[in-house]
PDB file of C-alpha atoms and ligand atoms in Angstrom:
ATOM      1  CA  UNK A   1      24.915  20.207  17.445  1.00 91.00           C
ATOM      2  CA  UNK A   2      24.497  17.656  20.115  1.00 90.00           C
ATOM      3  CA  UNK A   3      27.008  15.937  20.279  1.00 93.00           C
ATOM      4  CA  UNK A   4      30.994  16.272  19.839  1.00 95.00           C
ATOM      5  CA  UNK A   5      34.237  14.332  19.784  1.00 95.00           C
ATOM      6  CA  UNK A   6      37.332  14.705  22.578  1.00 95.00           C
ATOM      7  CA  UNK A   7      40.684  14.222  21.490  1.00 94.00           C
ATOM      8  CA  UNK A   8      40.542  10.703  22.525  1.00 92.00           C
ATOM      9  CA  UNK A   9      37.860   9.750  19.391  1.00 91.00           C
ATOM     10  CA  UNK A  10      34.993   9.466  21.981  1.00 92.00           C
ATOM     11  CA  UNK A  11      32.205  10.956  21.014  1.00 93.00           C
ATOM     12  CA  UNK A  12      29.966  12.772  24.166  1.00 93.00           C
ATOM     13  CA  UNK A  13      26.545  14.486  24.146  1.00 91.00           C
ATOM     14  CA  UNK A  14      26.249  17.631  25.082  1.00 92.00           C
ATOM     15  CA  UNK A  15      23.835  16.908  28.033  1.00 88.00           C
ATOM     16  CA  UNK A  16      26.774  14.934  29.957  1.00 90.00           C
ATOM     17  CA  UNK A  17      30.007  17.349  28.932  1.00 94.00           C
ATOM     18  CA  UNK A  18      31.794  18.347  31.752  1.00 94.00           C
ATOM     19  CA  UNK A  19      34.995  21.005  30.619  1.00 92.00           C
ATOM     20  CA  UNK A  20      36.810  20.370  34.584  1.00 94.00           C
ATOM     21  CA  UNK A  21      36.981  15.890  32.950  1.00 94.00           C
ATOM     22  CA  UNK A  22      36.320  16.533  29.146  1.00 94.00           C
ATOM     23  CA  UNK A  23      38.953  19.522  28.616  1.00 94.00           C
ATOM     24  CA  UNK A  24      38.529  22.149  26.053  1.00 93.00           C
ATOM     25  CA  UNK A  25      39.228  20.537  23.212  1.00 95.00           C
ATOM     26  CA  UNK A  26      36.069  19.330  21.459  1.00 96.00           C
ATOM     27  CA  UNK A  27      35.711  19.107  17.794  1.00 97.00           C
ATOM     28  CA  UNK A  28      33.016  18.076  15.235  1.00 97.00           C
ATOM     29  CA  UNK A  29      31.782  14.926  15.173  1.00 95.00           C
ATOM     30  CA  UNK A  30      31.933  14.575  11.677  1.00 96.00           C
ATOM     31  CA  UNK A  31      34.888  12.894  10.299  1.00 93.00           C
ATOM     32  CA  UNK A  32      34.412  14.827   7.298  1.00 95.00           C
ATOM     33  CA  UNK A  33      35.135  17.875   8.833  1.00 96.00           C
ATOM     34  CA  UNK A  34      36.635  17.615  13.088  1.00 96.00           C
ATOM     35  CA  UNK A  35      36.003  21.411  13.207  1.00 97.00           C
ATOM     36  CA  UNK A  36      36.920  22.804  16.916  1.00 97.00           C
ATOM     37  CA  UNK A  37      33.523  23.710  18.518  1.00 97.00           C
ATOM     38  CA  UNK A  38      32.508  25.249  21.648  1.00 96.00           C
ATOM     39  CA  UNK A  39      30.140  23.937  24.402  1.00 96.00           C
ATOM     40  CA  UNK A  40      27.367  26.542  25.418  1.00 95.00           C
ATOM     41  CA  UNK A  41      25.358  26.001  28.738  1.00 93.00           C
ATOM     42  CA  UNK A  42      21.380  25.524  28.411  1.00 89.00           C
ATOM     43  CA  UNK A  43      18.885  27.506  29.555  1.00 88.00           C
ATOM     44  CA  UNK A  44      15.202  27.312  30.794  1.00 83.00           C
ATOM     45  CA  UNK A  45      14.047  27.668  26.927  1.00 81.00           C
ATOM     46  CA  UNK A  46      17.676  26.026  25.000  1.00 83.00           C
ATOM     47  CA  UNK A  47      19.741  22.502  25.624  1.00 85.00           C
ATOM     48  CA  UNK A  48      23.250  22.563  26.319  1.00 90.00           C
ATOM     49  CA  UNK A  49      24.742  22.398  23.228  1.00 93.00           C
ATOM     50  CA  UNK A  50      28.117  22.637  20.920  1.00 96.00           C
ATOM     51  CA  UNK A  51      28.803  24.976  18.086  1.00 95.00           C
ATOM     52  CA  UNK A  52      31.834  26.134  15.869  1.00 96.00           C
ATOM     53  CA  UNK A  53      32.413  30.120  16.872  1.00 95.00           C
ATOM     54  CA  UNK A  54      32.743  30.896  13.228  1.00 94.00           C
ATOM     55  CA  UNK A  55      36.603  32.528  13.955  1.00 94.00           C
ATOM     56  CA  UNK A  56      39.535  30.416  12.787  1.00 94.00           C
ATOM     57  CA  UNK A  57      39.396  27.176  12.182  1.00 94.00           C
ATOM     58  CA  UNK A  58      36.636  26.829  13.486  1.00 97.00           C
ATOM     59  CA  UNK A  59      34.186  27.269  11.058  1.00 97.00           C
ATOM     60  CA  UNK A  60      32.109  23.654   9.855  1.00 97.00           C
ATOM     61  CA  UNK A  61      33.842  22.285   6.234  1.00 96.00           C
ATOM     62  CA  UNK A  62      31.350  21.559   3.545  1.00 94.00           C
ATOM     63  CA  UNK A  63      31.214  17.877   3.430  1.00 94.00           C
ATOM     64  CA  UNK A  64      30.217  17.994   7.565  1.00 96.00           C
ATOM     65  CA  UNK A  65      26.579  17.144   8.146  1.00 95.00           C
ATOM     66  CA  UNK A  66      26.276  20.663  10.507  1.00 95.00           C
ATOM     67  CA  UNK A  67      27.545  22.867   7.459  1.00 94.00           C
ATOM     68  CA  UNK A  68      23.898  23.766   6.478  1.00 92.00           C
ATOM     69  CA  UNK A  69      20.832  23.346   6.309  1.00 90.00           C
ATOM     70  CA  UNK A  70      20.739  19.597   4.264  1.00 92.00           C
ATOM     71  CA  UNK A  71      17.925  17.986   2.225  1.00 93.00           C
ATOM     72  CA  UNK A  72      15.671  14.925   3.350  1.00 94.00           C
ATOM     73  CA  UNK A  73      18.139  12.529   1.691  1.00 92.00           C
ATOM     74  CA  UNK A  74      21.358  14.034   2.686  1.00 93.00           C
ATOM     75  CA  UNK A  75      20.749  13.726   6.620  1.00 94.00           C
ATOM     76  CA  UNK A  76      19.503  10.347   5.813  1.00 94.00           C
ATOM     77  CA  UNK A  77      22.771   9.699   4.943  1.00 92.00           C
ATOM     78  CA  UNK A  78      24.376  11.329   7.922  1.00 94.00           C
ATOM     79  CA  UNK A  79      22.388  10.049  10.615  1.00 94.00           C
ATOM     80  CA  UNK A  80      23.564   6.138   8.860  1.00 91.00           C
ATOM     81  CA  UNK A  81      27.080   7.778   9.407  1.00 92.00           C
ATOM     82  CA  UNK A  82      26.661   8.832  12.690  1.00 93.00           C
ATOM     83  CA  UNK A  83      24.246   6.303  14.148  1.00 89.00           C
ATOM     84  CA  UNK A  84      27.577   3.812  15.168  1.00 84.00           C
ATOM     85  CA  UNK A  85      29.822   6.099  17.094  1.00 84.00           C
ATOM     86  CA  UNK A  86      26.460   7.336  19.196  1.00 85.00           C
ATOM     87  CA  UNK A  87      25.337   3.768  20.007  1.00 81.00           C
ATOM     88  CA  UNK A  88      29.320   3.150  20.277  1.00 83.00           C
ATOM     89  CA  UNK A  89      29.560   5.755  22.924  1.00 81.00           C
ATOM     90  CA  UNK A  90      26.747   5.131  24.977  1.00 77.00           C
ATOM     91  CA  UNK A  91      25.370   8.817  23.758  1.00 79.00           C
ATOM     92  CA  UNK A  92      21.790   9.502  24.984  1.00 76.00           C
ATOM     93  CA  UNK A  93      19.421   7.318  22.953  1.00 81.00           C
ATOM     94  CA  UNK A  94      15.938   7.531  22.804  1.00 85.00           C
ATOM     95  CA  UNK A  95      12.971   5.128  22.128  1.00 86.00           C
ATOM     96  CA  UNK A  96      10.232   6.289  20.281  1.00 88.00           C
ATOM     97  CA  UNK A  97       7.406   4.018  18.963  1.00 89.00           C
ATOM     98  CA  UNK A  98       6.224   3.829  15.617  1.00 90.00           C
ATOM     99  CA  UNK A  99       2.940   3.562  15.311  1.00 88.00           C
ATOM    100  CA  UNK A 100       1.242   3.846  12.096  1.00 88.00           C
ATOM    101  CA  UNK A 101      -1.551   1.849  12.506  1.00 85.00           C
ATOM    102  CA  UNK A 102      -3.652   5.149  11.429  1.00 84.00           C
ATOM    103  CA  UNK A 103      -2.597   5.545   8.030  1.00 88.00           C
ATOM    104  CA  UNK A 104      -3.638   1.972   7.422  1.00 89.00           C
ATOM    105  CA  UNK A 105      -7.545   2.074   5.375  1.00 88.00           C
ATOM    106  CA  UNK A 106      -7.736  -1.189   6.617  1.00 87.00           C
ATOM    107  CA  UNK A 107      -7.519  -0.466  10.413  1.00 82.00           C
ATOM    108  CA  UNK A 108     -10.102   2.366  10.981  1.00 64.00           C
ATOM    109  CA  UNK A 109     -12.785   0.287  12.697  1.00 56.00           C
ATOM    110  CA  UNK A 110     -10.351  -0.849  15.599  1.00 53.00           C
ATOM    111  CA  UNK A 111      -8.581   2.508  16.064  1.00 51.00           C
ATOM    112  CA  UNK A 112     -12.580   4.081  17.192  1.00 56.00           C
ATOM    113  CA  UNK A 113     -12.931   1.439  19.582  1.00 55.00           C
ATOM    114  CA  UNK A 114      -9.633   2.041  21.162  1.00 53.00           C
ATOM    115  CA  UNK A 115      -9.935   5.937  20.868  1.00 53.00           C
ATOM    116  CA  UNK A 116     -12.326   5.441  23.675  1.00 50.00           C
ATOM    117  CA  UNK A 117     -10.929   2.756  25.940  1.00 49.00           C
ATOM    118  CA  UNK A 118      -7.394   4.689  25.596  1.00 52.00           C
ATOM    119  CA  UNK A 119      -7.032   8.283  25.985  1.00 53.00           C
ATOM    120  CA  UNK A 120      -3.512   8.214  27.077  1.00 62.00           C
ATOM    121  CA  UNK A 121      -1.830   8.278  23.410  1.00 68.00           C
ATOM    122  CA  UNK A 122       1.954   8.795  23.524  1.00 71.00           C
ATOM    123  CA  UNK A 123       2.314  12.332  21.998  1.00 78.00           C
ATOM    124  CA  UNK A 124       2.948  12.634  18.312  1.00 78.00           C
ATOM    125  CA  UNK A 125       6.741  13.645  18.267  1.00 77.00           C
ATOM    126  CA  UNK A 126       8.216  16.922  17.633  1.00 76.00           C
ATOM    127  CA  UNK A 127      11.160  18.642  16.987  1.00 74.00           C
ATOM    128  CA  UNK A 128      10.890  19.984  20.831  1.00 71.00           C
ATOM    129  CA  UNK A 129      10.976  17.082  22.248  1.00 68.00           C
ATOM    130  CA  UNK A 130      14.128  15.804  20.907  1.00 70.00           C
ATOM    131  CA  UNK A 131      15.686  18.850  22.592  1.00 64.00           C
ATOM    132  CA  UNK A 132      14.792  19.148  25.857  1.00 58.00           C
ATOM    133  CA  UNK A 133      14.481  15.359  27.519  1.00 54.00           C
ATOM    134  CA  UNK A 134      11.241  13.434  26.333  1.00 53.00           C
ATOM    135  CA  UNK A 135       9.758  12.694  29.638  1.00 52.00           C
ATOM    136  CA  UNK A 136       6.260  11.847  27.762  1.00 55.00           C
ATOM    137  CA  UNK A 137       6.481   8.779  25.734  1.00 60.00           C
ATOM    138  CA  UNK A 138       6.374  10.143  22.351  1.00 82.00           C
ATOM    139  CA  UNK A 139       5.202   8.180  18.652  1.00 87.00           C
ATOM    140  CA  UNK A 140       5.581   8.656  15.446  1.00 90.00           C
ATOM    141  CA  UNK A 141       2.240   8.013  13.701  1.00 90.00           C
ATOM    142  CA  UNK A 142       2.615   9.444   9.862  1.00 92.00           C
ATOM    143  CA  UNK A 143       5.167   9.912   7.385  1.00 95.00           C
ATOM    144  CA  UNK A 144       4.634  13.394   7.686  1.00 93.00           C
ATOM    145  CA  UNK A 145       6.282  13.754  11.005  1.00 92.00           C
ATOM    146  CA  UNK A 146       9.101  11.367   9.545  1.00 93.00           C
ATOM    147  CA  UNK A 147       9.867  13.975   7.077  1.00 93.00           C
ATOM    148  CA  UNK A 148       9.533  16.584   9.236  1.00 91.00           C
ATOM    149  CA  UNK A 149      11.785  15.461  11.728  1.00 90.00           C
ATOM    150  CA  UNK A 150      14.842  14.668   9.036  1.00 92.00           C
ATOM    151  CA  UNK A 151      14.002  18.380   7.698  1.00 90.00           C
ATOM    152  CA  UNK A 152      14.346  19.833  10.854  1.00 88.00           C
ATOM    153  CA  UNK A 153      16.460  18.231  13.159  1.00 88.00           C
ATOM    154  CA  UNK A 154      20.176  17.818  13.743  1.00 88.00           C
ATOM    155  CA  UNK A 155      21.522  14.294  12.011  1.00 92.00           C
ATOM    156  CA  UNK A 156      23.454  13.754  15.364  1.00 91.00           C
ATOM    157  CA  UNK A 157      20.415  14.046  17.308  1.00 89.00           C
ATOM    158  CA  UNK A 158      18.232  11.734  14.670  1.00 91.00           C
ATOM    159  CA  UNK A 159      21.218   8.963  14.754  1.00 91.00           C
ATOM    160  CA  UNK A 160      20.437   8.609  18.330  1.00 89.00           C
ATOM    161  CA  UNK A 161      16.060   7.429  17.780  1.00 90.00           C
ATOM    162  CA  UNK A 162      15.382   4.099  18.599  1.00 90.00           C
ATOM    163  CA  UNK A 163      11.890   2.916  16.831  1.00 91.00           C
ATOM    164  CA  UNK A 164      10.192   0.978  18.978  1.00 91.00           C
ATOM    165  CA  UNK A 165       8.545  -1.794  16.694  1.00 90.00           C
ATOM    166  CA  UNK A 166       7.396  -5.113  16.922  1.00 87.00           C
ATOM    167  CA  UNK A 167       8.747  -5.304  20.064  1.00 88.00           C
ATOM    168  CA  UNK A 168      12.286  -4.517  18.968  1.00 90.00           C
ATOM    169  CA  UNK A 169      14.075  -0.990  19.237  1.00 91.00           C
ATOM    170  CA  UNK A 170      15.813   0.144  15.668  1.00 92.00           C
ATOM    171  CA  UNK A 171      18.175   2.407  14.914  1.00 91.00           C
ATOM    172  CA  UNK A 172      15.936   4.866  12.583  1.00 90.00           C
ATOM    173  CA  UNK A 173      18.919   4.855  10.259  1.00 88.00           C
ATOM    174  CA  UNK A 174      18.069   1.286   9.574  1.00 91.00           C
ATOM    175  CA  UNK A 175      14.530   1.282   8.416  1.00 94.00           C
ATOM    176  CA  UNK A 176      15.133   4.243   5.726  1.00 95.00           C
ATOM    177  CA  UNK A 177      16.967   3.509   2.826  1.00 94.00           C
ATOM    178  CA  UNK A 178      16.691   4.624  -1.268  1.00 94.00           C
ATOM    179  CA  UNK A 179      14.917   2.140  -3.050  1.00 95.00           C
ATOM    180  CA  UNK A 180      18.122   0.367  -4.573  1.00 94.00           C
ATOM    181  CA  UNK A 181      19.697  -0.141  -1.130  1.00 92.00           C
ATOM    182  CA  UNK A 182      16.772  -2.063   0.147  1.00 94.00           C
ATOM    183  CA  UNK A 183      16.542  -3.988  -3.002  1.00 94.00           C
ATOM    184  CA  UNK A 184      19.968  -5.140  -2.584  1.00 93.00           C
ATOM    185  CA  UNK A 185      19.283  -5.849   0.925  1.00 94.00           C
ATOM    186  CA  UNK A 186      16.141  -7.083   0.818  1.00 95.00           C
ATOM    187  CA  UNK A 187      17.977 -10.026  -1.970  1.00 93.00           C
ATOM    188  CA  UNK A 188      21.230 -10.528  -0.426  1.00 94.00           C
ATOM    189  CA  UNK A 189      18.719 -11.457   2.651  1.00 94.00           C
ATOM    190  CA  UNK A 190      19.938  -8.794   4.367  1.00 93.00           C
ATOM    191  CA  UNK A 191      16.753  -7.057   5.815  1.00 93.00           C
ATOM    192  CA  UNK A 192      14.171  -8.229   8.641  1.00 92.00           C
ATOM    193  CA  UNK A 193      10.446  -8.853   8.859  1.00 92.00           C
ATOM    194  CA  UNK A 194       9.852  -5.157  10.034  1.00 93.00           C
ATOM    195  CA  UNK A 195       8.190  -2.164   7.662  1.00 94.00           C
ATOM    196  CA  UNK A 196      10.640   0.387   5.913  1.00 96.00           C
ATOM    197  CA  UNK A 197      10.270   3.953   4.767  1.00 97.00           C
ATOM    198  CA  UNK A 198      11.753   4.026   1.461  1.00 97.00           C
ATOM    199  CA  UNK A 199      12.688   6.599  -0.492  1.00 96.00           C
ATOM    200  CA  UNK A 200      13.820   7.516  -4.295  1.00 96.00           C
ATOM    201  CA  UNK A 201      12.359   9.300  -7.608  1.00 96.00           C
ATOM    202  CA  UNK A 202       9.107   7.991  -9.514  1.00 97.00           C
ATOM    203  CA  UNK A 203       9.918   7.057 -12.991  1.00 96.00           C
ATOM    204  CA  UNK A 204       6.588   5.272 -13.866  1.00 96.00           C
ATOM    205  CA  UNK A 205       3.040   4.720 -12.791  1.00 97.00           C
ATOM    206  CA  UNK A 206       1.135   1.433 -14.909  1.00 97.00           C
ATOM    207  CA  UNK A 207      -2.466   0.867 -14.061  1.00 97.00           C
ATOM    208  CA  UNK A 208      -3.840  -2.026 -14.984  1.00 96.00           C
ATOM    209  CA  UNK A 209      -7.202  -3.339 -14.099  1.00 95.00           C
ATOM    210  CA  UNK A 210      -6.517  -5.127 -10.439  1.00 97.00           C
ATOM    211  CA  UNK A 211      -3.537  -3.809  -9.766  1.00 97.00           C
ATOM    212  CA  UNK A 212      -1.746  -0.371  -9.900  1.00 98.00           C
ATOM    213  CA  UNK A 213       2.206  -0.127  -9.891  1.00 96.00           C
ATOM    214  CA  UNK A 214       4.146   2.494  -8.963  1.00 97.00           C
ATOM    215  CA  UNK A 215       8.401   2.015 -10.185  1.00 96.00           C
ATOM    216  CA  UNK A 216      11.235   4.180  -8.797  1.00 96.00           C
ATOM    217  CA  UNK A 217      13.400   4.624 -11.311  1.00 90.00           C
ATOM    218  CA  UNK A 218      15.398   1.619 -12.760  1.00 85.00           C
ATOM    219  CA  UNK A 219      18.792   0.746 -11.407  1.00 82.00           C
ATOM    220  CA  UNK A 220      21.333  -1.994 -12.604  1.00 80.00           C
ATOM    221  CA  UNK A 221      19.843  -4.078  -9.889  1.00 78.00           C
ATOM    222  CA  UNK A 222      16.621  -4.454 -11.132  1.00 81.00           C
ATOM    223  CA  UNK A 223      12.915  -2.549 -10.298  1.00 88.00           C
ATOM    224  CA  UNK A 224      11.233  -1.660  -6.929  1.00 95.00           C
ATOM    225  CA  UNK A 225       7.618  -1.074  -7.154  1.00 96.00           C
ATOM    226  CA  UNK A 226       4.941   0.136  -4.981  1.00 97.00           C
ATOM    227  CA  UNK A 227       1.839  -1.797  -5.277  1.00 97.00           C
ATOM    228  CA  UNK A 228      -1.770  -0.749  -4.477  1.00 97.00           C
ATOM    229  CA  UNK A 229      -4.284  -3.486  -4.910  1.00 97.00           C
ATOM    230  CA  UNK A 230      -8.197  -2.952  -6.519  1.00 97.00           C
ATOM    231  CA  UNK A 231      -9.643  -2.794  -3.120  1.00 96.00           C
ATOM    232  CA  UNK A 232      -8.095   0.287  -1.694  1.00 96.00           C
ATOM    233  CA  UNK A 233      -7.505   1.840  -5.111  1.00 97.00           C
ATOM    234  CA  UNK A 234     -10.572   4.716  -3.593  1.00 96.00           C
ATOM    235  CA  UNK A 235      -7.862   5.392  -1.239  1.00 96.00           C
ATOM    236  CA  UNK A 236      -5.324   6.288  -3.419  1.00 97.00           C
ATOM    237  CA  UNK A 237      -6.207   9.192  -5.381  1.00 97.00           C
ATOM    238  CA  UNK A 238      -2.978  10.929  -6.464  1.00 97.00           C
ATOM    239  CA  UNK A 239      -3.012  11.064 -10.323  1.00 97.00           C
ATOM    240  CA  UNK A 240       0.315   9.879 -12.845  1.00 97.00           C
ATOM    241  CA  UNK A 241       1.311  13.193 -13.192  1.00 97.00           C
ATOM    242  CA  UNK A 242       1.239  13.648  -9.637  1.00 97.00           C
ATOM    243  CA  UNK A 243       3.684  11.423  -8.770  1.00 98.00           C
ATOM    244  CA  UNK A 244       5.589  10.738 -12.110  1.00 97.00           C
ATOM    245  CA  UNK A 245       9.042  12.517 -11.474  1.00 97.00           C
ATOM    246  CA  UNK A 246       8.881  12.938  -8.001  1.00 97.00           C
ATOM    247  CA  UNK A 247      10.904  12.003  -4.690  1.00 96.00           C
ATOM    248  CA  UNK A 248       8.786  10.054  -2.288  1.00 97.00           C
ATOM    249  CA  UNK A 249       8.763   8.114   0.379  1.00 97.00           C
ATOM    250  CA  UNK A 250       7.034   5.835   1.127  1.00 98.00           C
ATOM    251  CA  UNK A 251       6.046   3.199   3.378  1.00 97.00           C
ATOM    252  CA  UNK A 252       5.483  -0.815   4.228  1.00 96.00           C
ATOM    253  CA  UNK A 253       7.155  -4.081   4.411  1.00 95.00           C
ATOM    254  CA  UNK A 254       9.306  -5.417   1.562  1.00 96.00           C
ATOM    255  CA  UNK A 255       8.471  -8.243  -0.657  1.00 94.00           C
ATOM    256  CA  UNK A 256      10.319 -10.168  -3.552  1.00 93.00           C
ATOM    257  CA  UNK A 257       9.021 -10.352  -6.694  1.00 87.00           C
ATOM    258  CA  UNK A 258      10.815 -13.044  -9.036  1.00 79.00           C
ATOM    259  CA  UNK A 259       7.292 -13.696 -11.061  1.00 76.00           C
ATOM    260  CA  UNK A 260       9.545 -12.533 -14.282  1.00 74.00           C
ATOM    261  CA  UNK A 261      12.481 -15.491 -14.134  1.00 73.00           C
ATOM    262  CA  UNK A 262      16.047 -14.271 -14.267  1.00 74.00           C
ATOM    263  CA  UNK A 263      14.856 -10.592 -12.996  1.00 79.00           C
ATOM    264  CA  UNK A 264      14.777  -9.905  -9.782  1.00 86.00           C
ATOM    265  CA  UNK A 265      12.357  -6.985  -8.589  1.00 92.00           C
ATOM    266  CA  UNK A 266      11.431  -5.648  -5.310  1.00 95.00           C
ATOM    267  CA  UNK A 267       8.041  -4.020  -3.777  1.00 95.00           C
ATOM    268  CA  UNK A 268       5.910  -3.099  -1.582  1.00 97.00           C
ATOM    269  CA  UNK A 269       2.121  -3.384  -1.150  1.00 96.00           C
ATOM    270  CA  UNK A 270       0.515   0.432  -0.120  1.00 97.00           C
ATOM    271  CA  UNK A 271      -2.985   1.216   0.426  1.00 96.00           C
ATOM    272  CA  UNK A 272      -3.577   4.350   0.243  1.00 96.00           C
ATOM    273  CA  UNK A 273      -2.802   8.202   0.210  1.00 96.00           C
ATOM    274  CA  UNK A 274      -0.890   8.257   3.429  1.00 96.00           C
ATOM    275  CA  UNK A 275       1.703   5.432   2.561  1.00 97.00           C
ATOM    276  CA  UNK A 276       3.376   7.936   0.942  1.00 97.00           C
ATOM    277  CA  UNK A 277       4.709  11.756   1.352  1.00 97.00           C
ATOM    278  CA  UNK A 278       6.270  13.999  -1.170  1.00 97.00           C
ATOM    279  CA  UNK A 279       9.674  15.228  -0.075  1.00 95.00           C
TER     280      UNK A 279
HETATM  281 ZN1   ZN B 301      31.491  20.005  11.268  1.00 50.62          ZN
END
């Protein structure tokens, strides 16, 4: 882990620990858990980091976010929990722009003019990266890396990406969220004019002649659907049974649907194969 919290409830990243001002007692950040955890130096090929020493108490407790190994939707979860207390503390943040212009059908024709003017693309993010200091700008430029990055990376570490979109920087925590939190959100007018990456179970695909729907399972709330319209149905080619019982996510700005009076619905408009990965 990356970062750790002194006695006095700050939390401080590893990078900037000091044990002559800090003092030896450091615990896990996590208040589920507050572990005692020891700092170990970097090297040329590792980052300074903290970890429990496995004798005593200090051994992680099984609600804490470092415990294991934890699933897509778990560190999602985590990273929201931690993402305060490392703004809070002025822990290392870092920028990243999003950048998914690429997985967009309707884009192609600009991105081949640009490919030549610009060869100086920000690298594509790695796990590596977020280590060691990005002194490259880096972007994130398909779902795929999303996933792979909350697979793969500490949720201490993850709480501390800024996206770089529309000209704003947001917490990553912020712009993924299951499909009933951003339909609550998204009606209590609680979200902003930027694209999400939502995630949750299929329970239903409907295809009907202009339009095909795609519904996360229903909640007390009401449905969220993903929406692919006639003209980039050749770009979507997964079949029903492909996606029928599976956890996505997926990706694109949300929209309110109150068509059907007295029920409110969410979705969002895809267009193609890449708006979504399988988790
Ligand atoms: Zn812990």
């Amino acid at each position: 882990m990356h970062s750790a919290v002194l006695p006095n409830g700050k939390v401080i990243g590893a990078a900037s620990y000091d044990e002559q001002i800090h003092g030896l007692q450091i615990n896990c950040m996590d208040s589920a858990c507050g572990a005692p955890v020891i700092f170990i130096k970097g090297k040329t090929d590792m980052a300074p980091h903290f970890k429990t020493s496995g004798h005593g108490d200090s051994v992680h407790k099984e609600k804490c976010g470092f415990a294991r190994q934890l699933s897509f939707q778990e560190t999602v979860s985590k990273v929201g929990e931690y993402q305060a207390s490392i703004a809070d503390n002025g822990v290392r943040q870092i920028a990243i722009r999003l950048n998914l212009n690429d997985v967009d059908p309707d884009y192609e024709k600009q991105v081949i003019e640009r490919d030549v003017k610009e060869k100086e693309e920000p690298k594509e993010l790695d796990e590596k990266m977020l280590k060691d200091k990005p002194d490259t700008p880096a972007s994130i430029s398909s779902l795929k890396t999303i996933k792979k990055l909350f697979t793969t990376v500490g949720p201490d570490i993850l709480a501390g990406i800024l996206l770089h979109v529309k000209g704003r920087k947001i917490p990553v925590s912020d712009m993924i969220r299951h499909h009933e939190q951003a339909h609550t959100a998204l009606w209590e007018g609680e979200t902003e004019d930027i694209p999400y990456f939502i995630h949750g179970k299929v329970e239903r695909v409907t295809r009907r002649g202009k339009v095909w729907f795609i519904n996360f399972s229903k909640t007390d709330n009401g449905y969220f659907s993903l929406v692919i319209f006639e003209r980039h149905f050749p770009h979507f080619t997964y079949k029903d049974e492909d996606l029928i019982g599976k956890e996505i996510l997926a990706y694109g700005y949300l929209r309110k649907n109150d068509f059907k009076e007295g029920q409110q619905s969410s979705e969002m408009i895809i267009k193609s194969n890449k708006y979504i990965e399988f988790l």
